[in-house]
PDB file of C-alpha atoms in Angstrom:
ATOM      1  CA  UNK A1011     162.868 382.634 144.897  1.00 46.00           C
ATOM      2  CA  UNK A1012     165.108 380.482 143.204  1.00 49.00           C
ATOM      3  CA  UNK A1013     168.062 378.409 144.920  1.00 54.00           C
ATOM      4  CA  UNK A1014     170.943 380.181 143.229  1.00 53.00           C
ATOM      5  CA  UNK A1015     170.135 382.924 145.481  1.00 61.00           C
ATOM      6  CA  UNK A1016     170.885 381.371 148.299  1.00 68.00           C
ATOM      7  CA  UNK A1017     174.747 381.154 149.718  1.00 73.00           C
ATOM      8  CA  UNK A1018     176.641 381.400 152.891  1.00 79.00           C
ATOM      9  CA  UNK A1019     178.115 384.923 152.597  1.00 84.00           C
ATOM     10  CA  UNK A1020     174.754 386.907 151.416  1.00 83.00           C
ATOM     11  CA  UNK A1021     176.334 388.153 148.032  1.00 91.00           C
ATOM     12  CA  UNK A1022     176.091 387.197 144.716  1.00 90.00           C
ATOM     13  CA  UNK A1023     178.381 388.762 141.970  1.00 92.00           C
ATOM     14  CA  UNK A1024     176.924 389.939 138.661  1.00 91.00           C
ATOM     15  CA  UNK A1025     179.229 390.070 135.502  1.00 89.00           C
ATOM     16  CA  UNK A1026     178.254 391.270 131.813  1.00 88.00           C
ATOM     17  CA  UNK A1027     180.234 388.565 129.620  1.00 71.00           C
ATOM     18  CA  UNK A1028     180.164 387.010 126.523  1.00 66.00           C
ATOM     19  CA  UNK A1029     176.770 386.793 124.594  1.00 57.00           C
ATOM     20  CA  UNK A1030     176.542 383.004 126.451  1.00 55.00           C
ATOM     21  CA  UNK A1031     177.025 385.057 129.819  1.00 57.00           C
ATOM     22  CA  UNK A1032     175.802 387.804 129.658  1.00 57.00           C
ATOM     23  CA  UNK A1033     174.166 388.363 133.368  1.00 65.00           C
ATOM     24  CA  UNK A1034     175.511 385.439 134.878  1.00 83.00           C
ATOM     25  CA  UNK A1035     176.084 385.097 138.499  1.00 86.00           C
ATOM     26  CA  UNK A1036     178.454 383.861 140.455  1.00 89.00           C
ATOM     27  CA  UNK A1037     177.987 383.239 144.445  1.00 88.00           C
ATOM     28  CA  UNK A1038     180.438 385.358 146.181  1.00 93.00           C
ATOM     29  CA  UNK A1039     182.962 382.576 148.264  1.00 92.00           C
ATOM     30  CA  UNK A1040     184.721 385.213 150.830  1.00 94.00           C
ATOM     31  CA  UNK A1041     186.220 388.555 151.398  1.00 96.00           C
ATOM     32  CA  UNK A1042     189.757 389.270 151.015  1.00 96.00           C
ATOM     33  CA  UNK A1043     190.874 390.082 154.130  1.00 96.00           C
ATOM     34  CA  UNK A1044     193.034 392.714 153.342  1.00 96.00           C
ATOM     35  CA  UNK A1045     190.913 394.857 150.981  1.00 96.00           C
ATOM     36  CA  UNK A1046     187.573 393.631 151.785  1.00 96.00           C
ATOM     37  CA  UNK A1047     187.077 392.221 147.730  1.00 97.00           C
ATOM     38  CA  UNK A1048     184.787 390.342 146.860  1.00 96.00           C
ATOM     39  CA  UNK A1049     186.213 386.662 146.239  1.00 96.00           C
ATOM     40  CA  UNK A1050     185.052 384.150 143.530  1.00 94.00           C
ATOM     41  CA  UNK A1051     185.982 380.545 142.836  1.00 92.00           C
ATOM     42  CA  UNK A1052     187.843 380.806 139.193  1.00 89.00           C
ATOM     43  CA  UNK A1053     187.256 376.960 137.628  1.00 87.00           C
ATOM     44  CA  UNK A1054     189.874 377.559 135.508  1.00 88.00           C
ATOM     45  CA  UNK A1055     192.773 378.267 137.462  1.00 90.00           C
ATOM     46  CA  UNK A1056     191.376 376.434 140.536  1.00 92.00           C
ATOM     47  CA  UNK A1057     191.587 379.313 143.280  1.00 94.00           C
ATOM     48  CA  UNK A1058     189.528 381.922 144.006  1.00 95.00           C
ATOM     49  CA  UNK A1059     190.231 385.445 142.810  1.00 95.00           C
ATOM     50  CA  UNK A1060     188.758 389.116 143.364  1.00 96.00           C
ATOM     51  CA  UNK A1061     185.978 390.074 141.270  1.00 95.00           C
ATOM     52  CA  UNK A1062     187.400 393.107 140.394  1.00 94.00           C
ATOM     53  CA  UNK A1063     190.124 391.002 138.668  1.00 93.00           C
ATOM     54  CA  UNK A1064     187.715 390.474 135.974  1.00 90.00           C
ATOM     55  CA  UNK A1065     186.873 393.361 133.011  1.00 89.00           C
ATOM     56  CA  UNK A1066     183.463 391.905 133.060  1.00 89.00           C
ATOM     57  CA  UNK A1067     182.473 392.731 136.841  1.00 91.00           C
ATOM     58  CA  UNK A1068     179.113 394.186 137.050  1.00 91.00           C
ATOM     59  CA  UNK A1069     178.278 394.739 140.516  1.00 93.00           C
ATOM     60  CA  UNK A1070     177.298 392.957 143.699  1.00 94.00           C
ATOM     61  CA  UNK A1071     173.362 391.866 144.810  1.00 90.00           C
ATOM     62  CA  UNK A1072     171.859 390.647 148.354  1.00 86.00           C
ATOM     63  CA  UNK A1073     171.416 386.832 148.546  1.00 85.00           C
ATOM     64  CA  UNK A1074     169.048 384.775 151.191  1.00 81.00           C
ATOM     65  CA  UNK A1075     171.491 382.908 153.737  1.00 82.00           C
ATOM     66  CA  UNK A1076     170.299 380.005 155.075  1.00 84.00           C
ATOM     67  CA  UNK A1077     170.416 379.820 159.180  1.00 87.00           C
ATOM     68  CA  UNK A1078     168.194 377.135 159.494  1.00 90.00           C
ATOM     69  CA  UNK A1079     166.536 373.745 158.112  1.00 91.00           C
ATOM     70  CA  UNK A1080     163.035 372.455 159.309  1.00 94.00           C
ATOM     71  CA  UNK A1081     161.644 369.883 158.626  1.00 95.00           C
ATOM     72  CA  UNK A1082     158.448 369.516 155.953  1.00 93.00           C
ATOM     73  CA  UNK A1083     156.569 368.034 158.620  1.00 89.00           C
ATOM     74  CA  UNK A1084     153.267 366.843 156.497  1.00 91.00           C
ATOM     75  CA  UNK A1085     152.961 370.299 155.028  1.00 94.00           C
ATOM     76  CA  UNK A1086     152.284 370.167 151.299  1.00 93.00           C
ATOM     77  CA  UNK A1087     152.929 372.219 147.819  1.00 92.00           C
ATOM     78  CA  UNK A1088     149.664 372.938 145.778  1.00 92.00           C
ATOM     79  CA  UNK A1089     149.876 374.154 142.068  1.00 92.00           C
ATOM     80  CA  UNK A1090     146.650 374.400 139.849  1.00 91.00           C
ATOM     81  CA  UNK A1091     148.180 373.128 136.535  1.00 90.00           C
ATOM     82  CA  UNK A1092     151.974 372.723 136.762  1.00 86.00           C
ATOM     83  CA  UNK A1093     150.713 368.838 136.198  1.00 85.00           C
ATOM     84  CA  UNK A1094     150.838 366.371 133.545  1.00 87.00           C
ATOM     85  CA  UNK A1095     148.904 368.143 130.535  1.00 92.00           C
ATOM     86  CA  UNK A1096     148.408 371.138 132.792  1.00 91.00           C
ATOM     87  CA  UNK A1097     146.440 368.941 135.705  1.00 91.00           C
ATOM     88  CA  UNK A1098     146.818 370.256 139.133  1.00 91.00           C
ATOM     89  CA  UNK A1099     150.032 369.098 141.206  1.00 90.00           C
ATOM     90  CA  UNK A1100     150.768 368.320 144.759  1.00 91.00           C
ATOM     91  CA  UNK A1101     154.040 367.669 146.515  1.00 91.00           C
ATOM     92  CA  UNK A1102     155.441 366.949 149.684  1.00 91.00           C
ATOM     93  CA  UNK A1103     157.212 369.863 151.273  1.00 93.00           C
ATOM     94  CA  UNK A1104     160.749 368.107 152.735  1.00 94.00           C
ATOM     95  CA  UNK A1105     161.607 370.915 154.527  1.00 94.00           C
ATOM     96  CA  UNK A1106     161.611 374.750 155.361  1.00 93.00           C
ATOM     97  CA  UNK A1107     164.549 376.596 154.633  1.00 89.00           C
ATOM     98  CA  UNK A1108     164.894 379.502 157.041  1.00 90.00           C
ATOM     99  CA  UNK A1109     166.939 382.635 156.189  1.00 84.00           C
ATOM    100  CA  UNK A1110     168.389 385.198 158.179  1.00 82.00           C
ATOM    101  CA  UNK A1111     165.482 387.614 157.257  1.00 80.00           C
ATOM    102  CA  UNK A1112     163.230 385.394 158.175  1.00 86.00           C
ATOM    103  CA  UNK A1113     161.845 384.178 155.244  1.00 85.00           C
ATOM    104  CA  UNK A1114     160.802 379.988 154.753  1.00 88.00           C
ATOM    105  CA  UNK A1115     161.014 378.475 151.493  1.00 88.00           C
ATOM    106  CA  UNK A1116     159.549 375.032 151.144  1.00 91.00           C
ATOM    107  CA  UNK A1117     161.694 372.538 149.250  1.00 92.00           C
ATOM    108  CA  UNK A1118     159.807 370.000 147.553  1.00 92.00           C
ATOM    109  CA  UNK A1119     160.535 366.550 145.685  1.00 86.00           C
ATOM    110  CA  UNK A1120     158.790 365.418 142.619  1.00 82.00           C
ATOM    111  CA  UNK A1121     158.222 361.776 141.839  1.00 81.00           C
ATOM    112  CA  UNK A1122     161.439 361.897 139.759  1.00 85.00           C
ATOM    113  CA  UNK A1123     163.303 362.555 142.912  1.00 84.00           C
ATOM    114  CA  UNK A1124     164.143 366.069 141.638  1.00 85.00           C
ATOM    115  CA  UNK A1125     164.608 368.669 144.454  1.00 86.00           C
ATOM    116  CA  UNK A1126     163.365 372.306 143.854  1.00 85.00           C
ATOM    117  CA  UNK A1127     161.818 375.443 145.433  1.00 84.00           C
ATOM    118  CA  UNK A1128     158.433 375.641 146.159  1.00 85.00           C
ATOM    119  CA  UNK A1129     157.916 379.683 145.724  1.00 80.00           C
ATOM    120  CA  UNK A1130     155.746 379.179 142.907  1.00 83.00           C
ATOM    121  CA  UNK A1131     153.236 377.280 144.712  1.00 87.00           C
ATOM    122  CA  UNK A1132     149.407 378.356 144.648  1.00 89.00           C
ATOM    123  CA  UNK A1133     149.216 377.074 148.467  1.00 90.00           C
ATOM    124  CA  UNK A1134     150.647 375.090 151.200  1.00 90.00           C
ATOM    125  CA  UNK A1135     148.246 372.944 152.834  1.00 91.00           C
ATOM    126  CA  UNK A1136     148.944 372.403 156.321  1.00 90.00           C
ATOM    127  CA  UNK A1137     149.814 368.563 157.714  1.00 91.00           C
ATOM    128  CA  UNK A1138     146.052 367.035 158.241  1.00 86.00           C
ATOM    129  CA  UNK A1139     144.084 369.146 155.634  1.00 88.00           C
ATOM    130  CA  UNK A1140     142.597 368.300 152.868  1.00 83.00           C
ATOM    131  CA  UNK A1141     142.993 371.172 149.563  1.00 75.00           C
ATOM    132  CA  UNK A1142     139.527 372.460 149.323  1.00 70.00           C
ATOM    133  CA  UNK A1143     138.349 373.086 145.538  1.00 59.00           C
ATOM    134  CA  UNK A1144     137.071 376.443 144.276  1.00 53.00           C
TER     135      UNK A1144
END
């Protein structure tokens, strides 16, 4: 799972653009409430607009919502070699993100203070376990 796929309204729109875009996503903001479009925030002109309003619209794809936040509370992130020179790599699991299927995704923080998902982990270790070695 990565973090772009999470948003409020549970949609994500796909468009085909330029070479530089080609497959890029764009979380889906609201529905018009008139013809039930898809809406979009357009940077350029500062508003949102339909998605249909651009010749580029692919189609639409499920996203996680987030319902709920729990804290980490002393769980931990275990990868074999994701590491300095491929060494194995623990991190603190801040919290639990809970989405309205159910799922949990840990979020972690590296030592840099950089925030990410933890999906790729090889295991969670539960607070007051130690990782046992193969």
């Amino acid at each position: 799972m990565d973090l772009r796929y999470f948003n409020q309204t549970g949609w994500t729109a796909i468009f085909n653009g330029p070479e530089t875009e080609i497959g890029r996503m764009v979380r889906v903001d609201a529905w018009d409430p008139a013809t039930g479009t898809a809406l979009v925030v357009d940077p350029k002109r500062g508003a949102m607009r339909p998605v249909t309003d651009y010749e580029d619209f692919s189609h639409l794809e499920r996203a996680d919502q987030v319902v709920a936040a729990v804290p980490g509370g002393g769980w931990r992130a275990h990868w074999k070699d994701e590491g300095p020179g491929n060494t194995p790599l623990t991190e603190q699991v801040l919290a639990w993100l809970i989405t309205s299927q159910g799922r949990a995704t840990a979020i972690t923080m590296d030592a840099h203070g950089h925030v990410d998902d933890a999906d790729s982990a090889d295991a969670f270790i539960p607070p007051g376990e130690e990782l046992s070695q193969d």
